[in-house]
Coordinates of C-alpha atoms in Angstrom, one line a residue:
M1171 CA -16.6 -4.6 -3.1
A1172 CA -17.7 -5.2 -6.6
G1173 CA -18.3 -1.5 -7.3
G1174 CA -18.4 1.9 -5.8
V1175 CA -19.2 5.5 -6.5
Y1176 CA -16.3 7.3 -8.0
N1177 CA -15.4 11.0 -8.5
K1178 CA -13.5 11.0 -11.8
A1179 CA -11.3 14.0 -10.8
E1180 CA -10.3 12.2 -7.6
W1181 CA -9.5 9.1 -9.5
R1182 CA -7.3 11.0 -11.9
R1183 CA -5.5 12.7 -9.1
A1184 CA -4.9 9.3 -7.4
A1185 CA -3.9 7.4 -10.6
L1186 CA -1.9 10.0 -12.5
P1187 CA 1.4 9.6 -10.5
L1188 CA 1.2 5.9 -10.8
L1189 CA 0.4 5.9 -14.5
L1190 CA 3.4 8.3 -15.0
A1191 CA 5.5 5.9 -13.0
L1192 CA 4.4 2.9 -15.1
T1193 CA 5.2 4.9 -18.3
A1194 CA 8.6 5.9 -17.1
L1195 CA 9.3 2.3 -16.0
V1196 CA 8.5 1.0 -19.4
L1197 CA 10.7 3.6 -21.0
A1198 CA 13.5 3.0 -18.6
L1199 CA 13.6 -0.7 -19.4
S1200 CA 12.9 -0.4 -23.1
A1201 CA 15.4 2.4 -23.7
Y1202 CA 18.3 0.1 -22.7
G1203 CA 20.2 -1.5 -25.5
P1204 CA 23.7 -2.7 -25.6
A1205 CA 26.0 -0.1 -27.2
Q1206 CA 24.8 -0.1 -30.8
A1207 CA 28.1 1.3 -32.2
N1208 CA 29.8 -2.0 -31.3
N1209 CA 27.7 -5.1 -30.9
R1210 CA 30.5 -7.6 -31.0
V1211 CA 30.0 -10.1 -28.2
V1212 CA 31.3 -13.7 -28.2
Q1213 CA 29.4 -16.2 -26.0
L1214 CA 32.4 -18.3 -24.8
F1215 CA 30.4 -21.4 -23.9
D1216 CA 29.4 -21.8 -27.6
H1217 CA 33.1 -21.9 -28.6
A1218 CA 34.5 -23.8 -25.6
C1219 CA 35.8 -27.2 -24.8
V1220 CA 34.8 -28.0 -21.2
L1221 CA 36.4 -29.9 -18.4
A1222 CA 34.3 -30.7 -15.3
A1223 CA 36.6 -31.9 -12.5
D1224 CA 35.7 -33.6 -9.2
R1225 CA 38.3 -31.6 -7.4
V1226 CA 39.8 -28.1 -7.7
L1227 CA 42.6 -27.9 -10.3
T1228 CA 45.4 -25.3 -10.9
A1229 CA 45.7 -23.8 -14.4
E1230 CA 48.7 -26.0 -15.0
E1231 CA 46.8 -29.2 -14.0
A1232 CA 43.8 -28.2 -16.2
A1233 CA 46.1 -27.5 -19.2
A1234 CA 47.8 -30.9 -18.7
R1235 CA 44.4 -32.6 -19.0
A1236 CA 43.7 -31.2 -22.5
S1237 CA 42.5 -34.6 -23.7
D1238 CA 39.8 -34.6 -21.0
F1239 CA 38.1 -31.5 -22.3
R1240 CA 34.8 -32.1 -24.1
C1241 CA 34.2 -29.9 -27.1
D1242 CA 30.4 -30.4 -27.0
P1243 CA 29.7 -28.0 -24.1
Q1244 CA 26.0 -28.9 -23.9
L1245 CA 27.0 -32.4 -22.8
A1246 CA 29.3 -31.2 -20.0
D1247 CA 28.3 -31.8 -16.4
L1248 CA 28.6 -28.4 -14.8
D1249 CA 27.6 -29.6 -11.3
A1250 CA 31.2 -30.2 -10.4
E1251 CA 33.9 -29.0 -7.9
A1252 CA 35.7 -27.1 -10.7
V1253 CA 34.8 -26.3 -14.3
W1254 CA 37.4 -25.3 -16.9
L1255 CA 36.7 -23.8 -20.3
S1256 CA 39.3 -23.8 -23.1
V1257 CA 38.3 -21.2 -25.7
T1258 CA 39.6 -20.0 -29.1
P1259 CA 37.8 -16.8 -30.0
P1260 CA 36.4 -16.8 -33.6
A1261 CA 38.9 -15.4 -36.1
G1262 CA 38.4 -11.7 -36.8
A1263 CA 36.0 -11.2 -34.0
F1264 CA 38.1 -8.5 -32.4
A1265 CA 41.0 -6.2 -33.5
D1266 CA 43.9 -5.3 -31.4
E1267 CA 41.8 -3.6 -28.7
P1268 CA 41.4 -4.1 -25.0
L1269 CA 39.0 -6.9 -24.1
R1270 CA 37.0 -7.9 -21.1
L1271 CA 35.5 -11.2 -19.9
E1272 CA 32.1 -10.9 -18.3
G1273 CA 30.4 -13.6 -16.3
D1274 CA 27.5 -14.3 -13.9
I1275 CA 28.2 -13.0 -10.4
A1276 CA 26.7 -16.1 -8.7
P1277 CA 29.1 -17.2 -5.8
F1278 CA 32.1 -19.4 -6.4
A1279 CA 35.3 -20.0 -4.6
Q1280 CA 37.8 -18.7 -7.2
L1281 CA 38.1 -17.6 -10.8
T1282 CA 41.2 -18.3 -12.8
V1283 CA 41.8 -16.6 -16.2
V1284 CA 44.7 -17.5 -18.5
S1285 CA 45.0 -15.3 -21.6
Y1286 CA 47.1 -16.4 -24.6
F1287 CA 48.3 -13.8 -27.1
A1288 CA 49.5 -13.9 -30.7
D1289 CA 53.0 -12.9 -29.7
G1290 CA 53.3 -16.2 -27.8
S1291 CA 53.0 -14.7 -24.3
S1292 CA 50.4 -15.5 -21.7
E1293 CA 49.0 -13.9 -18.6
R1294 CA 47.3 -15.6 -15.7
R1295 CA 45.1 -13.8 -13.2
I1296 CA 43.4 -15.3 -10.2
F1297 CA 40.3 -13.6 -8.7
S1298 CA 38.9 -14.2 -5.2
P1299 CA 35.1 -13.6 -4.6
A1300 CA 36.0 -10.3 -3.0
E1301 CA 37.9 -9.2 -6.1
I1302 CA 35.1 -10.3 -8.3
A1303 CA 32.7 -8.2 -6.3
A1304 CA 35.0 -5.2 -6.8
H1305 CA 34.8 -5.8 -10.6
W1306 CA 30.9 -5.8 -10.6
T1307 CA 29.0 -4.5 -13.6
A1308 CA 25.3 -3.7 -13.5
G1309 CA 22.9 -6.5 -14.2
T1310 CA 24.0 -9.6 -12.2
R1311 CA 27.4 -9.6 -13.9
Y1312 CA 31.1 -8.9 -13.3
S1313 CA 33.7 -7.8 -15.8
V1314 CA 37.5 -8.4 -15.8
D1315 CA 40.3 -7.5 -18.2
V1316 CA 41.8 -10.3 -20.3
S1317 CA 43.9 -8.2 -22.7
P1318 CA 44.4 -4.9 -21.0
D1319 CA 47.2 -3.8 -23.3
G1320 CA 45.3 -4.4 -26.5
K1321 CA 47.3 -7.6 -27.4
V1322 CA 45.7 -9.9 -30.0
L1323 CA 44.0 -12.6 -28.0
T1324 CA 44.3 -16.1 -29.4
G1325 CA 42.9 -18.2 -26.6
L1326 CA 41.5 -18.3 -23.1
L1327 CA 41.6 -20.9 -20.3
V1328 CA 39.0 -20.1 -17.7
G1329 CA 38.4 -22.0 -14.5
V1330 CA 35.7 -21.6 -11.9
D1331 CA 36.1 -23.4 -8.5
R1332 CA 33.1 -24.6 -6.6
P1333 CA 30.4 -22.7 -8.7
W1334 CA 27.1 -22.0 -7.0
S1335 CA 25.2 -22.6 -10.2
R1336 CA 25.6 -23.8 -13.8
G1337 CA 25.4 -20.1 -14.9
A1338 CA 28.7 -19.3 -13.1
A1339 CA 30.5 -21.4 -15.7
S1340 CA 28.3 -21.1 -18.7
M1341 CA 27.4 -17.4 -19.1
F1342 CA 30.8 -16.0 -20.0
E1343 CA 30.9 -13.3 -22.6
L1344 CA 33.9 -11.7 -24.4
M1345 CA 33.6 -8.1 -25.5
T1346 CA 35.6 -4.9 -26.0
T1347 CA 36.4 -2.8 -22.9
E1348 CA 34.7 0.1 -24.5
R1349 CA 31.4 -1.8 -24.8
A1350 CA 31.7 -3.2 -21.3
I1351 CA 32.2 0.3 -19.8
R1352 CA 29.3 1.6 -21.8
E1353 CA 27.0 -1.3 -20.7
K1354 CA 27.9 -0.7 -17.1
T1355 CA 27.0 3.0 -17.3
D1356 CA 23.8 2.4 -19.3
R1357 CA 22.6 -0.4 -17.0
S1358 CA 23.5 1.4 -13.8
I1359 CA 21.5 4.4 -14.9
M1360 CA 18.6 2.2 -16.0
F1361 CA 18.5 0.3 -12.7
A1362 CA 18.9 3.4 -10.6
I1363 CA 15.9 5.0 -12.5
Y1364 CA 14.0 1.8 -12.1
C1365 CA 14.5 1.6 -8.3
G1366 CA 13.6 5.3 -8.0
I1367 CA 10.4 4.8 -10.0
A1368 CA 9.5 1.6 -8.2
F1369 CA 9.7 3.4 -4.9
I1370 CA 6.9 5.7 -5.8
P1371 CA 4.2 3.1 -5.0
V1372 CA 5.9 2.5 -1.6
F1373 CA 5.5 6.1 -0.5
Y1374 CA 2.0 6.2 -2.2
S1375 CA 0.7 3.2 -0.3
L1376 CA 2.3 4.4 3.0
S1377 CA 0.6 7.7 2.7
F1378 CA -2.7 5.9 2.1
F1379 CA -2.1 3.8 5.2
V1380 CA -1.4 6.8 7.4
A1381 CA -4.6 8.4 6.2
M1382 CA -6.9 5.3 6.1
R1383 CA -5.2 2.7 8.4
Q1384 CA -6.1 -0.2 6.0
R1385 CA -3.8 -3.2 6.4
F1386 CA -3.6 -4.0 2.6
M1387 CA -2.0 -0.6 2.1
L1388 CA 0.8 -1.3 4.5
L1389 CA 1.3 -4.8 3.0
H1390 CA 1.5 -3.3 -0.5
A1391 CA 4.2 -0.9 0.7
A1392 CA 6.2 -3.7 2.3
M1393 CA 5.8 -5.9 -0.7
T1394 CA 7.0 -3.3 -3.2
A1395 CA 9.9 -2.3 -1.0
S1396 CA 11.0 -5.9 -1.0
F1397 CA 10.9 -6.0 -4.8
V1398 CA 12.9 -2.7 -5.0
L1399 CA 15.6 -4.2 -2.6
Y1400 CA 15.7 -7.3 -4.7
T1401 CA 16.4 -5.3 -7.8
F1402 CA 18.9 -3.1 -6.0
T1403 CA 20.9 -6.2 -4.9
S1404 CA 20.4 -8.5 -8.0
S1405 CA 21.4 -5.7 -10.4
N1406 CA 24.6 -5.2 -8.4
L1407 CA 23.9 -1.6 -7.6
V1408 CA 24.3 -2.7 -3.9
F1409 CA 28.1 -2.9 -4.5
S1410 CA 28.2 0.9 -5.2
W1411 CA 26.9 1.4 -1.7
F1412 CA 28.5 -1.6 0.1
P1413 CA 31.7 -2.4 -1.8
D1414 CA 32.9 -4.9 0.8
L1415 CA 29.8 -7.1 0.5
S1416 CA 30.6 -10.7 -0.2
L1417 CA 29.2 -12.5 -3.2
S1418 CA 27.4 -15.1 -1.1
T1419 CA 25.8 -12.4 1.1
R1420 CA 24.7 -10.5 -2.0
I1421 CA 23.1 -13.6 -3.6
N1422 CA 21.5 -14.7 -0.3
F1423 CA 20.1 -11.2 0.3
T1424 CA 18.8 -11.1 -3.3
Y1425 CA 17.1 -14.4 -3.0
G1426 CA 15.8 -13.6 0.5
T1427 CA 14.2 -10.2 -0.4
L1428 CA 12.5 -11.8 -3.4
A1429 CA 11.1 -14.6 -1.3
V1430 CA 9.9 -12.3 1.4
G1431 CA 8.3 -9.9 -1.2
V1432 CA 6.4 -12.7 -2.9
G1433 CA 5.4 -14.1 0.6
I1434 CA 4.0 -10.7 1.6
A1435 CA 2.2 -10.5 -1.8
G1436 CA 0.2 -13.5 -0.7
F1437 CA -1.0 -11.7 2.5
F1438 CA -1.6 -8.6 0.5
T1439 CA -3.8 -10.5 -1.8
L1440 CA -5.9 -11.8 1.1
A1441 CA -6.2 -8.3 2.6
F1442 CA -6.9 -6.6 -0.8
L1443 CA -9.7 -8.9 -1.9
E1444 CA -13.1 -8.6 -0.2
K1445 CA -13.4 -10.6 3.0
G1446 CA -14.8 -14.1 2.5
L1447 CA -14.5 -13.9 -1.3
I1448 CA -12.2 -16.9 -1.8
G1449 CA -13.2 -19.2 1.1
R1450 CA -11.5 -20.4 4.2
R1451 CA -9.6 -23.3 2.6
L1452 CA -8.2 -21.3 -0.2
T1453 CA -7.3 -18.5 2.3
R1454 CA -5.3 -21.0 4.4
A1455 CA -3.6 -22.3 1.2
V1456 CA -2.4 -18.8 0.4
Q1457 CA -1.2 -18.3 4.0
A1458 CA 0.6 -21.6 3.9
C1459 CA 2.4 -20.8 0.6
S1460 CA 3.4 -17.4 1.9
L1461 CA 4.8 -18.8 5.1
L1462 CA 6.7 -21.4 3.0
L1463 CA 8.4 -18.5 1.2
F1464 CA 9.3 -16.8 4.4
A1465 CA 10.9 -20.1 5.5
N1466 CA 12.5 -20.3 2.0
A1467 CA 14.2 -17.0 2.6
A1468 CA 15.6 -18.2 5.9
F1469 CA 16.6 -21.5 4.3
I1470 CA 18.7 -19.9 1.5
V1471 CA 20.4 -17.6 4.0
V1472 CA 21.4 -20.4 6.3
L1473 CA 22.2 -23.2 3.9
G1474 CA 22.9 -21.4 0.6
D1475 CA 26.7 -21.6 1.0
T1476 CA 26.7 -25.1 2.5
L1477 CA 24.6 -26.9 -0.2
P1478 CA 24.8 -24.5 -3.2
F1479 CA 23.2 -26.6 -6.0
L1480 CA 20.7 -28.3 -3.8
S1481 CA 19.6 -25.2 -1.9
R1482 CA 19.3 -23.2 -5.1
N1483 CA 17.0 -25.8 -6.6
I1484 CA 14.9 -26.1 -3.5
Y1485 CA 14.7 -22.3 -3.3
H1486 CA 13.3 -22.0 -6.9
A1487 CA 11.0 -24.9 -6.5
A1488 CA 9.4 -23.3 -3.4
Y1489 CA 7.8 -20.7 -5.7
L1490 CA 5.7 -23.1 -7.6
P1491 CA 3.0 -23.7 -5.0
I1492 CA 2.2 -20.0 -4.6
I1493 CA 2.0 -19.5 -8.4
L1494 CA -0.4 -22.4 -8.7
V1495 CA -2.5 -21.2 -5.7
Y1496 CA -2.5 -17.7 -7.2
L1497 CA -4.1 -19.0 -10.4
V1498 CA -6.8 -20.7 -8.4
V1499 CA -7.4 -17.5 -6.4
V1500 CA -7.7 -15.4 -9.5
A1501 CA -10.1 -17.9 -11.2
T1502 CA -12.2 -17.9 -8.0
A1503 CA -12.3 -14.2 -7.7
L1504 CA -13.1 -13.7 -11.4
R1505 CA -16.0 -16.2 -11.2
R1506 CA -17.5 -14.2 -8.3
G1507 CA -17.2 -10.9 -10.2
T1508 CA -15.1 -8.7 -8.0
R1509 CA -13.6 -5.5 -9.3
A1510 CA -10.4 -5.8 -7.2
V1511 CA -9.2 -9.0 -8.9
W1512 CA -8.6 -7.2 -12.2
F1513 CA -5.8 -5.2 -10.7
L1514 CA -4.2 -8.4 -9.5
V1515 CA -4.6 -9.9 -13.0
G1516 CA -3.1 -6.8 -14.6
G1517 CA -0.3 -6.7 -12.1
W1518 CA 0.6 -10.3 -11.7
S1519 CA -0.1 -12.1 -15.0
L1520 CA 3.1 -11.1 -16.8
T1521 CA 5.1 -11.4 -13.6
A1522 CA 3.8 -15.0 -13.1
I1523 CA 4.9 -15.9 -16.6
F1524 CA 8.3 -14.3 -16.2
A1525 CA 8.6 -15.9 -12.7
M1526 CA 7.9 -19.4 -14.1
E1527 CA 10.5 -18.9 -16.7
R1528 CA 13.0 -17.7 -14.1
I1529 CA 12.2 -20.7 -11.9
F1530 CA 12.9 -23.2 -14.6
R1531 CA 16.1 -21.4 -15.4
G1532 CA 17.0 -21.3 -11.8
L1533 CA 16.5 -25.1 -11.7
D1534 CA 19.3 -25.2 -14.4
L1535 CA 16.9 -26.7 -16.9
Y1536 CA 18.3 -24.4 -19.5
I1537 CA 20.5 -21.3 -19.8
L1538 CA 19.7 -17.8 -21.3
P1539 CA 21.7 -14.6 -21.5
A1540 CA 21.8 -12.3 -18.4
E1541 CA 19.5 -9.9 -20.1
A1542 CA 16.7 -12.4 -19.7
D1543 CA 16.5 -11.4 -16.1
F1544 CA 15.3 -7.9 -17.2
S1545 CA 11.8 -9.4 -18.0
L1546 CA 11.4 -10.3 -14.3
Y1547 CA 12.4 -6.7 -13.3
F1548 CA 9.9 -5.3 -15.7
G1549 CA 7.2 -7.7 -14.4
L1550 CA 7.8 -6.8 -10.7
G1551 CA 7.8 -3.1 -11.5
M1552 CA 4.6 -3.3 -13.5
E1553 CA 3.1 -5.4 -10.7
A1554 CA 4.0 -2.7 -8.1
V1555 CA 2.5 0.1 -10.1
V1556 CA -0.7 -1.7 -11.3
T1557 CA -1.5 -3.1 -7.8
A1558 CA -0.8 0.4 -6.5
L1559 CA -3.6 1.6 -8.8
G1560 CA -5.7 -1.1 -7.2
V1561 CA -4.8 0.2 -3.8
A1562 CA -5.9 3.7 -4.9
D1563 CA -9.1 2.3 -6.2
R1564 CA -9.8 0.4 -3.0
M1565 CA -8.8 3.5 -1.0
M1566 CA -11.5 5.6 -2.6
I1567 CA -14.1 2.8 -2.1
V1568 CA -13.1 2.4 1.5
R1569 CA -13.1 6.2 2.0
R1570 CA -16.6 6.5 0.5
E1571 CA -17.9 3.6 2.6
R1572 CA -16.4 5.1 5.7
D1573 CA -17.9 8.5 4.9
R1574 CA -21.2 6.9 4.2
A1575 CA -21.1 5.0 7.5
R1576 CA -20.1 8.2 9.3
E1577 CA -23.0 10.0 7.7
E1578 CA -25.4 7.2 8.6
R1579 CA -24.1 7.4 12.2
R1580 CA -24.6 11.1 12.3
M1581 CA -28.1 10.7 10.8
L1582 CA -29.0 8.0 13.4
A1583 CA -27.6 10.3 16.1
R1584 CA -29.7 13.1 14.9
L1585 CA -32.7 10.9 14.8
A1586 CA -32.0 9.7 18.3
D1587 CA -31.6 13.3 19.5
T1588 CA -34.6 14.8 17.5
D1589 CA -38.2 15.0 18.5
G1590 CA -40.2 13.4 15.6
L1591 CA -43.2 15.7 15.9
T1592 CA -41.6 19.1 16.2
S1593 CA -38.2 18.3 14.7
L1594 CA -36.6 20.1 17.7
A1595 CA -33.9 18.4 19.8
N1596 CA -35.4 16.0 22.3
R1597 CA -34.9 15.4 26.1
R1598 CA -31.8 13.2 25.4
A1599 CA -30.1 16.0 23.5
F1600 CA -31.1 18.4 26.2
D1601 CA -29.4 16.3 28.9
D1602 CA -26.3 16.1 26.7
A1603 CA -26.3 19.8 26.2
L1604 CA -26.6 20.5 29.9
A1605 CA -23.7 18.1 30.5
E1606 CA -21.5 20.4 28.5
R1607 CA -22.1 23.1 31.1
P1608 CA -23.3 25.9 28.8
K1609 CA -23.1 29.6 29.8
G1610 CA -26.1 31.8 29.9
A1611 CA -29.7 31.1 30.9
L1612 CA -32.0 28.1 30.9
A1613 CA -35.8 28.7 30.3
I1614 CA -38.5 26.1 30.7
L1615 CA -41.6 26.9 28.7
D1616 CA -45.0 25.2 29.0
L1617 CA -48.3 25.7 27.1
D1618 CA -51.2 26.7 29.2
R1619 CA -54.4 24.7 29.2
F1620 CA -53.1 22.4 26.5
K1621 CA -54.8 19.3 27.9
A1622 CA -58.2 20.9 27.1
V1623 CA -57.3 21.0 23.4
N1624 CA -56.5 17.3 23.3
D1625 CA -59.7 16.5 25.3
T1626 CA -62.1 18.6 23.3
L1627 CA -60.7 18.8 19.8
G1628 CA -58.6 15.7 19.6
H1629 CA -54.9 14.8 19.6
H1630 CA -54.5 15.6 15.9
V1631 CA -55.2 19.3 16.7
G1632 CA -52.9 19.1 19.7
D1633 CA -50.2 17.8 17.4
D1634 CA -50.7 20.7 15.1
V1635 CA -50.4 23.1 18.0
L1636 CA -47.1 21.4 19.1
R1637 CA -45.7 21.6 15.5
T1638 CA -46.6 25.3 15.3
V1639 CA -44.7 25.9 18.6
G1640 CA -41.8 23.9 17.1
S1641 CA -41.7 26.2 14.1
V1642 CA -41.6 29.3 16.3
L1643 CA -38.7 27.9 18.3
H1644 CA -36.9 26.8 15.1
A1645 CA -37.1 30.4 13.9
A1646 CA -35.8 31.6 17.2
E1647 CA -32.7 29.4 16.8
S1648 CA -32.1 31.0 13.4
N1649 CA -32.7 34.6 14.7
H1650 CA -30.7 34.3 17.9
R1651 CA -27.2 33.0 17.4
G1652 CA -26.4 30.3 19.9
L1653 CA -29.9 29.7 21.1
R1654 CA -31.0 26.1 21.3
A1655 CA -34.5 24.8 21.7
F1656 CA -35.7 21.4 22.9
R1657 CA -39.0 19.6 23.4
L1658 CA -38.8 17.9 26.8
G1659 CA -42.0 16.0 26.4
G1660 CA -45.8 16.7 26.1
E1661 CA -46.3 20.5 25.9
E1662 CA -43.0 21.3 27.8
F1663 CA -40.1 22.9 26.0
A1664 CA -36.6 24.2 27.1
L1665 CA -34.4 26.9 25.8
L1666 CA -30.6 27.4 26.3
I1667 CA -30.0 31.1 25.8
P1668 CA -26.5 32.5 25.5
A1669 CA -27.6 35.7 27.4
R1670 CA -25.2 37.9 29.3
N1671 CA -27.7 38.7 32.0
G1672 CA -31.2 38.0 33.3
A1673 CA -32.7 41.1 31.5
E1674 CA -31.5 39.9 28.1
A1675 CA -32.7 36.4 28.8
R1676 CA -36.1 37.7 29.9
L1677 CA -36.5 39.8 26.8
I1678 CA -35.9 36.9 24.4
V1679 CA -38.2 34.5 26.4
E1680 CA -40.9 37.1 26.5
S1681 CA -40.8 37.7 22.8
L1682 CA -41.1 34.0 22.1
R1683 CA -43.8 33.4 24.7
Q1684 CA -45.9 36.2 23.2
A1685 CA -45.2 35.0 19.6
I1686 CA -46.6 31.5 20.3
P1687 CA -50.3 32.4 20.7
T1688 CA -50.1 34.5 17.6
A1689 CA -48.6 31.7 15.5
I1690 CA -51.1 29.2 16.8
M1691 CA -54.1 31.3 15.9
A1692 CA -52.6 31.9 12.4
A1693 CA -51.9 28.2 11.8
I1694 CA -55.2 26.9 13.4
P1695 CA -57.9 29.6 13.1
A1696 CA -60.6 27.2 14.3
L1697 CA -58.9 27.0 17.6
G1698 CA -59.3 30.7 18.4
P1699 CA -57.6 32.4 21.3
G1700 CA -56.9 30.5 24.5
I1701 CA -53.5 28.7 24.1
T1702 CA -50.8 30.8 25.9
A1703 CA -47.4 29.9 27.3
S1704 CA -45.7 30.3 30.7
A1705 CA -42.0 30.3 31.3
G1706 CA -39.4 30.0 34.1
I1707 CA -35.9 31.3 33.7
A1708 CA -32.7 30.5 35.7
M1709 CA -29.1 31.7 35.0
I1710 CA -26.8 28.7 34.7
G1711 CA -23.4 30.3 34.8
A1712 CA -23.0 29.7 38.5
E1713 CA -25.3 26.7 38.9
D1714 CA -24.7 23.0 38.2
R1715 CA -27.0 21.5 35.6
V1716 CA -29.3 19.9 38.1
G1717 CA -29.6 23.1 40.1
A1718 CA -30.2 25.2 37.0
Y1719 CA -32.9 23.0 35.8
A1720 CA -34.6 22.8 39.2
A1721 CA -34.4 26.6 39.6
A1722 CA -36.0 27.1 36.1
D1723 CA -38.7 24.5 36.8
T1724 CA -39.5 26.2 40.1
A1725 CA -39.8 29.5 38.4
L1726 CA -42.1 28.0 35.8
Y1727 CA -44.3 26.6 38.6
E1728 CA -44.3 30.1 40.1
A1729 CA -45.5 31.6 36.8
K1730 CA -48.3 29.0 36.6
H1731 CA -49.2 29.7 40.2
R1732 CA -49.5 33.5 39.5
G1733 CA -52.1 32.8 36.8
R1734 CA -50.3 31.5 33.7
D1735 CA -49.4 33.5 30.5
R1736 CA -46.3 35.0 32.1
T1737 CA -42.6 34.6 32.8
A1738 CA -41.0 34.1 36.2
F1739 CA -37.3 34.5 37.0
A1740 CA -35.7 32.1 39.5
G1741 CA -35.2 33.8 42.9
E1742 CA -36.9 37.0 41.9
A1743 CA -40.4 38.1 42.8
V1744 CA -41.8 39.9 39.8
P1745 CA -45.1 41.8 39.9
A1746 CA -47.7 40.2 37.7
S1747 CA -48.4 43.4 35.9
T1748 CA -44.9 43.5 34.5
L1749 CA -45.0 39.9 33.2
G1750 CA -48.1 39.7 31.2
A1751 CA -51.9 39.6 31.5
S1752 CA -53.5 37.0 33.7
A1753 CA -55.0 34.0 31.9

């Protein structure tokens, strides 16, 4: 749908919660900053000599191979069984205060940290993956003490066994314990707020789906929920809920939820855009790329631990096809001038850029600080909110189209049930009304000597007569609550009267029967007197619909037989003098 009729107040009500969520999301991410009171951080890799070994080494073995350490870390091959860093912190970087070592929480077999102090002592600590998980800090990191007693640190020897990625050995930071604690608190709050805000579009789209049953609304909720779960796990908040979770399970679940979310995004795009907009071949390409990402999620879960470097590279490379196809989809939709695509452009453009950067980094083409991942969180959050605005936009269009279609159906139903000449309900509507087994009375009313009008004055005068009768019966529907009038065909009409007894029904029918000649003479003076009406009445409370109609029709025949211009009641012999003058 390239357009639609919008109620501005409705649009504001739909969009305001999402716009507030987007504003809060931006503030939550931009408000974070490492503790400004103490910004001292040492990137260990920039000051390290590196040993990449083809087998796991103990700390003593690594120290004994001091000559094998390469002091140009950028040339080190980090795709090894074990990577050791020998670091001398810059002079004057820290005073005699407790320090912590932070690193990337990507899986590895074991972390060994040997701290050397100015008093000549040293301390060695060995951390298993489970212990590393217990030392998590918010934002894909862990944090361990290296000088807990505030001793002056003069050197570090850090070893990582069987790292899952280059980042596990290259993203170490040395900082004060005070800063590390402050960072964990700030980031935990920030990510908790982020996840809470990002869940707003989930509930928003689910509520739309419950009301409208449109598939793209359910897909949007599933996609956004996957991105929230990705943030929840990748930011390490998951450890606050599941402290016994292993590092490999955490990373595999993180990668899996992201792949599933982006895969669902492909199907969401197809359901969100107008049907047939992008063509069958491009549709199949989007479906294939989305299914590839579902397979990618299963692949990383099954083989992530077995082939860490290879599976990680394959995982990140699997995102490239859907990004390229997405660009083609957007270009095609923009060329065809659809409104919906602008929500995809607004939601996915920054995300696609951040995702490409993350893919290249995931392929170990380069290394950036852990904070670089925040851009992807921001992109995914903005995508969820902006596309939710698109869902709201489409929801209003769908609702208006549905209302318009419903009104058209009602109009067609009215036309199908309405007599075109008199605007009364027709024979079809009469049959439907009888099928509902109404209570009260049924009257059949017929114009006397109407054929003579058509034969002598023409059908156009006859039509005027019928229209006048229709006006009289329309007025009766307004004056008598529950009364319904029908034109059965020709000059024959029917009345369903909610009368409590025969006397009440006879009174209403008589008043209408006598009003008809008066109205005809007023509307068509040239016709003069002569058009009267006869009626037959039957109570239908105890009769079936066929029996009631037959009884009323028989009573009408009796009224005609007695001389016309009168009312007859089914099963009752009424003297002619009480029913009207003879025609």
